[in-house]
Each structure stands twice: as C-alpha cells, then as structure tokens.
mmCIF file of C-alpha atoms in Angstrom:
data_model
loop_
_atom_site.group_PDB
_atom_site.id
_atom_site.type_symbol
_atom_site.label_atom_id
_atom_site.label_comp_id
_atom_site.label_asym_id
_atom_site.label_seq_id
_atom_site.Cartn_x
_atom_site.Cartn_y
_atom_site.Cartn_z
ATOM 1 C CA VAL F 19 22.265 1.334 -0.391
ATOM 2 C CA THR F 20 20.904 4.363 -0.665
ATOM 3 C CA CYS F 21 17.751 5.844 0.588
ATOM 4 C CA VAL F 22 16.282 9.080 -0.983
ATOM 5 C CA ASP F 23 13.953 11.664 0.347
ATOM 6 C CA VAL F 24 12.549 14.910 0.619
ATOM 7 C CA ASP F 25 12.845 15.539 3.814
ATOM 8 C CA ALA F 26 15.468 17.106 5.487
ATOM 9 C CA ALA F 27 14.902 15.966 9.039
ATOM 10 C CA HIS F 28 14.854 12.108 8.726
ATOM 11 C CA LEU F 29 17.869 12.277 6.328
ATOM 12 C CA GLU F 30 20.157 14.198 8.720
ATOM 13 C CA ARG F 31 19.417 11.812 11.039
ATOM 14 C CA ILE F 32 19.668 8.555 9.215
ATOM 15 C CA ALA F 33 23.171 10.154 7.719
ATOM 16 C CA ALA F 34 23.913 10.926 11.470
ATOM 17 C CA SER F 35 23.314 7.273 13.709
ATOM 18 C CA GLY F 36 21.296 4.726 10.848
ATOM 19 C CA LEU F 37 17.152 4.654 10.471
ATOM 20 C CA THR F 38 15.797 2.768 13.679
ATOM 21 C CA VAL F 39 12.878 0.496 12.743
ATOM 22 C CA ASP F 40 11.187 -1.109 15.593
ATOM 23 C CA LEU F 41 9.956 -3.690 14.877
ATOM 24 C CA PRO F 42 7.202 -6.415 16.900
ATOM 25 C CA GLU F 43 9.843 -8.441 17.754
ATOM 26 C CA GLY F 44 13.231 -6.048 18.828
ATOM 27 C CA GLY F 45 14.462 -2.946 16.805
ATOM 28 C CA ILE F 46 17.222 -2.690 15.053
ATOM 29 C CA VAL F 47 19.595 0.839 13.205
ATOM 30 C CA ALA F 48 20.155 0.575 9.176
ATOM 31 C CA HIS F 49 23.603 1.942 8.629
ATOM 32 C CA VAL F 50 22.406 3.226 4.848
ATOM 33 C CA GLY F 51 22.931 6.289 2.321
ATOM 34 C CA ALA F 52 20.847 8.640 2.241
ATOM 35 C CA ALA F 53 20.187 11.752 0.016
ATOM 36 C CA ARG F 54 17.670 14.579 -1.424
ATOM 37 C CA PRO F 55 17.260 13.419 -5.669
ATOM 38 C CA ASP F 56 19.239 16.877 -6.036
ATOM 39 C CA ALA F 57 22.206 15.270 -4.428
ATOM 40 C CA LEU F 58 22.209 11.950 -5.981
ATOM 41 C CA GLN F 59 25.334 10.855 -7.666
ATOM 42 C CA GLY F 60 25.722 7.414 -10.188
ATOM 43 C CA THR F 61 22.928 4.494 -11.485
ATOM 44 C CA PHE F 62 20.794 2.602 -9.626
ATOM 45 C CA ASP F 63 19.596 -1.363 -10.789
ATOM 46 C CA LEU F 64 16.713 -1.275 -8.927
ATOM 47 C CA VAL F 65 13.837 0.985 -7.291
ATOM 48 C CA PHE F 66 12.184 0.710 -4.789
ATOM 49 C CA LEU F 67 9.185 3.280 -4.722
ATOM 50 C CA ALA F 68 7.464 3.487 -1.370
ATOM 51 C CA VAL F 69 5.713 7.030 -1.212
ATOM 52 C CA LYS F 70 2.073 7.843 -1.369
ATOM 53 C CA ALA F 71 -0.157 7.679 -4.342
ATOM 54 C CA ASP F 72 -0.049 10.964 -4.943
ATOM 55 C CA ARG F 73 3.633 11.818 -5.266
ATOM 56 C CA THR F 74 4.193 8.715 -7.612
ATOM 57 C CA LEU F 75 5.040 11.124 -10.946
ATOM 58 C CA GLN F 76 7.029 13.758 -8.780
ATOM 59 C CA ALA F 77 9.818 10.230 -7.368
ATOM 60 C CA MET F 78 9.870 8.966 -10.326
ATOM 61 C CA GLN F 79 10.352 12.394 -12.140
ATOM 62 C CA ALA F 80 13.675 12.859 -9.911
ATOM 63 C CA LEU F 81 14.735 10.040 -9.939
ATOM 64 C CA MET F 82 14.966 8.702 -13.752
ATOM 65 C CA PRO F 83 18.535 10.512 -14.509
ATOM 66 C CA PHE F 84 19.887 8.298 -11.024
ATOM 67 C CA ARG F 85 17.603 4.931 -12.574
ATOM 68 C CA SER F 86 20.226 2.372 -15.379
ATOM 69 C CA PRO F 87 17.705 1.381 -18.820
ATOM 70 C CA ASP F 88 16.531 -1.692 -17.563
ATOM 71 C CA ALA F 89 16.384 -0.735 -14.073
ATOM 72 C CA PRO F 90 12.861 -2.546 -12.684
ATOM 73 C CA VAL F 91 10.602 -0.849 -10.060
ATOM 74 C CA VAL F 92 9.609 -1.337 -7.656
ATOM 75 C CA SER F 93 6.240 0.333 -6.194
ATOM 76 C CA LEU F 94 6.134 -0.828 -2.589
ATOM 77 C CA GLN F 95 2.671 1.753 -2.200
ATOM 78 C CA ASN F 96 -0.851 1.638 -1.607
ATOM 79 C CA GLY F 97 -2.925 1.752 -4.599
ATOM 80 C CA LEU F 98 -2.737 1.077 -8.686
ATOM 81 C CA CYS F 99 -0.203 2.609 -8.892
ATOM 82 C CA GLU F 100 2.049 0.085 -11.364
ATOM 83 C CA LEU F 101 0.029 1.806 -14.041
ATOM 84 C CA GLU F 102 0.911 4.783 -13.810
ATOM 85 C CA ILE F 103 4.432 4.077 -13.362
ATOM 86 C CA ALA F 104 4.420 2.531 -16.621
ATOM 87 C CA GLY F 105 3.399 5.180 -18.023
ATOM 88 C CA LEU F 106 6.858 6.530 -17.592
ATOM 89 C CA VAL F 107 9.181 3.392 -18.211
ATOM 90 C CA GLY F 108 6.950 0.563 -19.944
ATOM 91 C CA GLN F 109 5.489 -2.255 -18.162
ATOM 92 C CA ARG F 110 8.534 -4.582 -19.025
ATOM 93 C CA ASN F 111 10.340 -2.457 -16.759
ATOM 94 C CA VAL F 112 7.940 -2.917 -13.372
ATOM 95 C CA ILE F 113 8.003 -5.094 -10.668
ATOM 96 C CA GLY F 114 4.069 -5.353 -9.111
ATOM 97 C CA ALA F 115 4.376 -5.477 -5.320
ATOM 98 C CA PHE F 116 1.496 -6.020 -2.356
ATOM 99 C CA ILE F 117 2.961 -4.715 1.212
ATOM 100 C CA ASN F 118 -0.007 -4.827 4.277
ATOM 101 C CA PHE F 119 2.339 -4.910 7.030
ATOM 102 C CA GLY F 120 1.441 -1.846 9.580
ATOM 103 C CA ALA F 121 3.936 1.124 9.571
ATOM 104 C CA ASP F 122 4.619 4.646 10.872
ATOM 105 C CA ILE F 123 6.732 7.498 10.902
ATOM 106 C CA THR F 124 7.550 8.300 14.043
ATOM 107 C CA GLY F 125 9.971 10.830 14.023
ATOM 108 C CA PRO F 126 13.175 11.188 11.707
ATOM 109 C CA GLY F 127 14.829 8.194 11.284
ATOM 110 C CA HIS F 128 13.474 6.958 12.565
ATOM 111 C CA ILE F 129 10.059 3.334 11.576
ATOM 112 C CA THR F 130 7.574 2.108 13.868
ATOM 113 C CA VAL F 131 6.197 -1.565 12.316
ATOM 114 C CA GLY F 132 3.422 -2.111 14.738
ATOM 115 C CA ASN F 133 2.183 -5.874 12.906
ATOM 116 C CA ARG F 134 2.906 -7.997 10.629
ATOM 117 C CA GLY F 135 1.267 -8.715 7.176
ATOM 118 C CA ALA F 136 1.420 -10.336 3.821
ATOM 119 C CA VAL F 137 4.035 -8.976 1.278
ATOM 120 C CA VAL F 138 3.807 -9.747 -2.145
ATOM 121 C CA VAL F 139 5.312 -8.914 -5.406
ATOM 122 C CA GLY F 140 4.815 -10.102 -9.278
ATOM 123 C CA GLU F 141 5.313 -9.614 -13.419
ATOM 124 C CA LEU F 142 2.061 -7.286 -14.796
ATOM 125 C CA ASP F 143 2.033 -9.822 -16.761
ATOM 126 C CA GLY F 144 1.634 -12.317 -14.298
ATOM 127 C CA HIS F 145 5.346 -14.480 -15.897
ATOM 128 C CA ILE F 146 7.681 -14.557 -12.615
ATOM 129 C CA GLY F 147 11.243 -14.447 -12.989
ATOM 130 C CA GLU F 148 14.391 -14.510 -11.710
ATOM 131 C CA ARG F 149 14.562 -11.012 -10.639
ATOM 132 C CA THR F 150 10.735 -11.366 -9.583
ATOM 133 C CA ARG F 151 12.852 -14.373 -7.677
ATOM 134 C CA THR F 152 15.349 -12.004 -6.721
ATOM 135 C CA VAL F 153 13.081 -8.753 -4.803
ATOM 136 C CA ARG F 154 10.842 -11.360 -3.446
ATOM 137 C CA ASP F 155 14.153 -12.764 -1.430
ATOM 138 C CA LEU F 156 15.057 -9.007 -1.094
ATOM 139 C CA LEU F 157 12.291 -8.744 0.862
ATOM 140 C CA ALA F 158 12.448 -11.340 2.521
ATOM 141 C CA LEU F 159 14.894 -10.665 4.841
ATOM 142 C CA HIS F 160 11.622 -8.885 6.039
ATOM 143 C CA GLU F 161 9.536 -10.340 6.135
ATOM 144 C CA PRO F 162 9.987 -14.795 5.863
ATOM 145 C CA LYS F 163 7.118 -15.309 4.808
ATOM 146 C CA ALA F 164 7.010 -13.061 1.311
ATOM 147 C CA ILE F 165 5.823 -15.077 -1.970
ATOM 148 C CA ALA F 166 5.724 -14.195 -5.542
ATOM 149 C CA SER F 167 2.323 -13.994 -7.678
ATOM 150 C CA ASP F 168 1.125 -14.746 -10.583
ATOM 151 C CA ASN F 169 -1.732 -12.071 -9.838
ATOM 152 C CA ILE F 170 -0.445 -9.727 -8.678
ATOM 153 C CA PHE F 171 -3.420 -7.557 -9.676
ATOM 154 C CA GLY F 172 -5.680 -9.628 -8.353
ATOM 155 C CA PHE F 173 -3.239 -9.177 -5.094
ATOM 156 C CA LEU F 174 -3.864 -5.396 -5.917
ATOM 157 C CA TRP F 175 -6.788 -5.034 -6.648
ATOM 158 C CA GLY F 176 -7.759 -6.893 -2.753
ATOM 159 C CA LYS F 177 -5.642 -3.996 -1.300
ATOM 160 C CA GLN F 178 -7.798 -1.729 -2.454
ATOM 161 C CA ALA F 179 -10.509 -2.927 -1.510
ATOM 162 C CA TYR F 180 -9.535 -3.247 1.557
ATOM 163 C CA SER F 181 -8.688 0.188 2.676
ATOM 164 C CA ALA F 182 -10.984 1.203 1.982
ATOM 165 C CA VAL F 183 -12.110 0.944 4.889
ATOM 166 C CA LEU F 184 -9.091 1.702 6.407
ATOM 167 C CA LYS F 185 -9.715 4.953 4.577
ATOM 168 C CA SER F 186 -13.080 4.899 5.792
ATOM 169 C CA SER F 187 -11.021 4.656 9.165
ATOM 170 C CA ALA F 188 -9.546 8.566 8.462
ATOM 171 C CA LEU F 189 -13.548 9.948 9.438
ATOM 172 C CA SER F 190 -13.648 8.564 12.703
ATOM 173 C CA LYS F 191 -11.179 8.935 15.263
ATOM 174 C CA ALA F 192 -11.470 5.268 17.247
ATOM 175 C CA PRO F 193 -9.316 3.005 17.062
ATOM 176 C CA LEU F 194 -8.771 0.675 13.948
ATOM 177 C CA VAL F 195 -10.652 -1.726 16.075
ATOM 178 C CA ALA F 196 -12.999 -0.084 17.555
ATOM 179 C CA PHE F 197 -13.770 0.539 14.382
ATOM 180 C CA MET F 198 -13.953 -2.018 12.174
ATOM 181 C CA GLU F 199 -16.675 -3.721 15.017
ATOM 182 C CA ASP F 200 -18.241 -0.973 15.102
ATOM 183 C CA PRO F 201 -21.942 -1.586 14.004
ATOM 184 C CA ARG F 202 -22.593 1.887 13.591
ATOM 185 C CA TRP F 203 -20.326 1.639 10.550
ATOM 186 C CA GLN F 204 -20.672 -2.200 9.256
ATOM 187 C CA ALA F 205 -22.860 -1.681 6.340
ATOM 188 C CA ALA F 206 -20.887 1.676 5.029
ATOM 189 C CA ASN F 207 -17.689 -0.385 4.979
ATOM 190 C CA ILE F 208 -19.052 -3.619 3.363
ATOM 191 C CA GLY F 209 -20.813 -0.770 0.572
ATOM 192 C CA LEU F 210 -17.489 0.351 0.107
ATOM 193 C CA ILE F 211 -15.548 -3.225 -0.159
ATOM 194 C CA ARG F 212 -18.818 -4.490 -2.798
ATOM 195 C CA GLU F 213 -18.103 -1.782 -4.606
ATOM 196 C CA VAL F 214 -14.090 -1.874 -5.145
ATOM 197 C CA LEU F 215 -14.812 -6.004 -5.295
ATOM 198 C CA CYS F 216 -17.668 -5.205 -8.269
ATOM 199 C CA VAL F 217 -15.192 -2.534 -10.572
ATOM 200 C CA ALA F 218 -12.465 -5.686 -9.231
ATOM 201 C CA ARG F 219 -15.247 -8.818 -11.319
ATOM 202 C CA ALA F 220 -15.371 -6.108 -14.333
ATOM 203 C CA GLU F 221 -12.223 -5.741 -15.094
ATOM 204 C CA GLY F 222 -11.855 -9.513 -15.475
ATOM 205 C CA VAL F 223 -9.191 -9.725 -11.255
ATOM 206 C CA ALA F 224 -10.673 -12.267 -9.266
ATOM 207 C CA PRO F 225 -9.458 -10.349 -5.954
ATOM 208 C CA LEU F 226 -7.490 -12.056 -3.360
ATOM 209 C CA GLY F 227 -7.773 -12.147 -0.127
ATOM 210 C CA PHE F 228 -4.980 -11.941 3.096
ATOM 211 C CA ASP F 229 -4.211 -11.684 5.960
ATOM 212 C CA GLY F 230 -7.599 -12.484 7.722
ATOM 213 C CA PHE F 231 -9.628 -10.665 5.366
ATOM 214 C CA ASP F 232 -11.267 -12.786 2.131
ATOM 215 C CA PRO F 233 -13.038 -11.781 0.123
ATOM 216 C CA ALA F 234 -15.858 -13.686 -0.966
ATOM 217 C CA ASP F 235 -16.955 -13.220 2.965
ATOM 218 C CA PHE F 236 -18.453 -9.502 0.959
ATOM 219 C CA GLU F 237 -19.950 -10.959 -1.877
ATOM 220 C CA ALA F 238 -22.238 -13.827 0.329
ATOM 221 C CA CYS F 239 -24.616 -12.840 3.047
ATOM 222 C CA ASP F 240 -24.052 -9.395 5.552
ATOM 223 C CA GLN F 241 -23.992 -12.075 8.423
ATOM 224 C CA ARG F 242 -20.617 -13.765 6.846
ATOM 225 C CA ALA F 243 -19.506 -9.937 5.651
ATOM 226 C CA VAL F 244 -19.380 -8.641 9.568
ATOM 227 C CA ALA F 245 -17.692 -11.944 10.938
ATOM 228 C CA GLY F 246 -14.867 -10.613 7.412
ATOM 229 C CA LEU F 247 -14.979 -7.482 9.021
ATOM 230 C CA ASN F 248 -14.338 -8.698 12.494
ATOM 231 C CA SER F 249 -11.355 -10.830 10.786
ATOM 232 C CA MET F 250 -9.399 -7.894 9.296
ATOM 233 C CA ALA F 251 -10.005 -6.386 12.978
ATOM 234 C CA ASP F 252 -8.083 -9.503 14.379
ATOM 235 C CA LEU F 253 -5.670 -8.323 12.592
ATOM 236 C CA TYR F 254 -4.567 -5.468 14.331
ATOM 237 C CA ARG F 255 -5.340 -6.139 17.622
ATOM 238 C CA GLY F 256 -2.299 -5.813 19.830
ATOM 239 C CA SER F 257 -0.686 -3.872 16.954
ATOM 240 C CA ALA F 258 1.463 -1.148 17.810
ATOM 241 C CA LYS F 259 -0.897 0.491 14.671
ATOM 242 C CA THR F 260 -3.364 2.139 16.357
ATOM 243 C CA HIS F 261 -5.078 4.009 13.795
ATOM 244 C CA SER F 262 -4.508 4.149 10.011
ATOM 245 C CA SER F 263 -1.910 6.086 8.093
ATOM 246 C CA ALA F 264 -5.124 8.327 6.163
ATOM 247 C CA TRP F 265 -6.073 9.111 9.819
ATOM 248 C CA ARG F 266 -2.083 10.194 10.971
ATOM 249 C CA ASP F 267 -1.735 12.483 7.249
ATOM 250 C CA ILE F 268 -5.784 13.884 8.517
ATOM 251 C CA ALA F 269 -5.033 13.938 12.988
ATOM 252 C CA VAL F 270 -1.371 14.432 13.489
ATOM 253 C CA ALA F 271 -0.175 15.525 10.315
ATOM 254 C CA ARG F 272 -2.217 17.995 9.858
ATOM 255 C CA ALA F 273 -1.981 16.974 5.530
ATOM 256 C CA ARG F 274 -4.466 15.743 2.604
ATOM 257 C CA THR F 275 -3.837 11.918 2.538
ATOM 258 C CA ASP F 276 -3.581 10.491 -0.645
ATOM 259 C CA ALA F 277 -7.099 8.965 -0.636
ATOM 260 C CA ALA F 278 -8.163 10.255 -4.133
ATOM 261 C CA ALA F 279 -4.992 9.268 -5.838
ATOM 262 C CA GLN F 280 -5.350 5.057 -4.938
ATOM 263 C CA VAL F 281 -9.191 5.343 -5.139
ATOM 264 C CA GLY F 282 -8.377 7.284 -9.212
ATOM 265 C CA PRO F 283 -8.166 4.632 -11.206
ATOM 266 C CA ILE F 284 -11.380 2.981 -9.614
ATOM 267 C CA PHE F 285 -13.345 5.915 -10.584
ATOM 268 C CA VAL F 286 -11.780 5.659 -14.493
ATOM 269 C CA ALA F 287 -13.006 1.892 -13.878
ATOM 270 C CA ALA F 288 -16.081 2.224 -12.858
ATOM 271 C CA GLN F 289 -16.666 5.153 -14.932
ATOM 272 C CA ARG F 290 -15.485 3.341 -18.606
ATOM 273 C CA HIS F 291 -17.928 0.202 -17.070
ATOM 274 C CA ALA F 292 -21.757 1.876 -15.780
ATOM 275 C CA ILE F 293 -20.862 1.587 -12.295
ATOM 276 C CA PRO F 294 -22.028 3.347 -9.526
ATOM 277 C CA VAL F 295 -20.003 3.701 -6.829
ATOM 278 C CA PRO F 296 -21.615 6.809 -4.398
ATOM 279 C CA LEU F 297 -20.226 5.598 -1.221
ATOM 280 C CA LEU F 298 -16.407 5.476 -2.937
ATOM 281 C CA ARG F 299 -17.394 8.986 -4.527
ATOM 282 C CA GLY F 300 -18.911 9.721 -0.209
ATOM 283 C CA MET F 301 -15.739 8.856 0.947
ATOM 284 C CA ILE F 302 -13.190 11.104 -0.906
ATOM 285 C CA ASP F 303 -15.854 13.895 -0.822
#
C-alpha cells in the first residue's frame, strides 16, 4: 500500500513512524509507503481516491501516469465525484463508494476516527462482480459491516441529502448534536434535505437510508422529519468527531470548504428538471 499526498509534513511522519489511526476501540499504526505524486514510480492496479471533492480532477491528473490501464478507481469521497472520475477513465473503470464513519486529520500522520458508520461500494451500472466484492473485502478490514450494493447511487444521493445538514452546521459554532436538535434550525435543515430528495427523485434515484437516517422521514410530516433529525444526531453522541469536516475547514484550517463541489451536480440536475433549490443555493452562497 502506498499513500499519496501533497502534504509534506503528513508524508514525512508516515515515512518516519507510520500512519497512526485512533479508532473508537483503540489505535493502530500502519507502516505503509508514502510519496508525493511527482515521486511515484511504477504502476498501480487499484486506486482509492480519498480527497475532497474540489480536488478530484487535480488528484486524478497527477495519478493517471501511474495507474495501470484497467485499474479501477474507488471514489471514497463525499459528493457525486464518480461522475467526474468516469469522465476521465470511463464508467467501467470507476467503483462508487459511500462512507459515513466520522474522521479527522488531527496532526501529521495522525487520523482520529470519531465514530463507526456505513461503508458501501458498488459498480455504477449496478452489477456486483468479483472486483466489487474484492474492494468490499478490503474495506471490511476497517469496517466489518461493509457491503456491496447494486444501488450505489441510492446511497450516494442519500448521503447528499444527509450531508446537506452537515454542511449547514458549518455556519454555526454549535457541535453537531446540539445543532441538529436546536429547534431554531430544524425547519431549514429539513428543507435542505427535502430539496435534495426532490432532485434525486427527478433523476430517477430512490435515495437510501443508513445510520439512523431514513429519507422517508423527511418526505412525511414535519413532526416525523424532526424525529428524523434527532435520529441523525444519535450517531454523534459521544463521538470524538464533534463537528463536521466543513466546520473544521472554516473554523480550524481557515480554508475554503468543498461544499460547492459536492453540491454542484445537484444544481446541474435541479436546473435540468426546473426544480428550485433556494435553501441549498443560499447555504452555499
């Protein structure tokens, strides 16, 4: 396994003492290769892409010379990055993936996983083949409950709806649990989820639920939707991940988030179907 990154301090620590990963049940240290893209050698038969959505093209262009012609690219990203990757390597060379465990880089060569969460992989055309199961088995080394699905887009659009609330939380100083349960913001958060679900349905996708999130809750009455928000908050109770990654980008790293890149495909689809999404646009603005 070779980790590829552009963060020099991250790479130096991994090379010197391994990649430290704090898990809810204890820590591990993984001794793996670590290199900048311009220092890679040889070719790779499998690529796990784990960069923010707005860096997809940059990362893929850097890795293309080192990817064997038939190497699948697994998009371990938030958003609908599979579509962008498919434009570069072809749909047959992309494996979609959905992850919902909470994790942060807490220092060079140091990752903290705050809570367990769903892990799903699937081919973009819906079939489940040998390579799909192989990737699932590799990810199951981290998350034993990882599954292969014939409806990966159902999970990806479900996560888009779910993560609309995570993005909106970045506009608050409150931890995730308090933010989701605060009655002042619940109407807006429910509205955000409903806008995404509406666009997904127009695209012919039936969004799927996971980890206490059920899309049906938000397509029902407001009372049930509020209960749905509270169920989402349950995942983060006691988690070491108290805030969303978008919040960390703004409050800790003082950097731009990748929220616009994640939501971009929703805006394109909404325009195609003439569906207004004012809350999503307002949040991104």
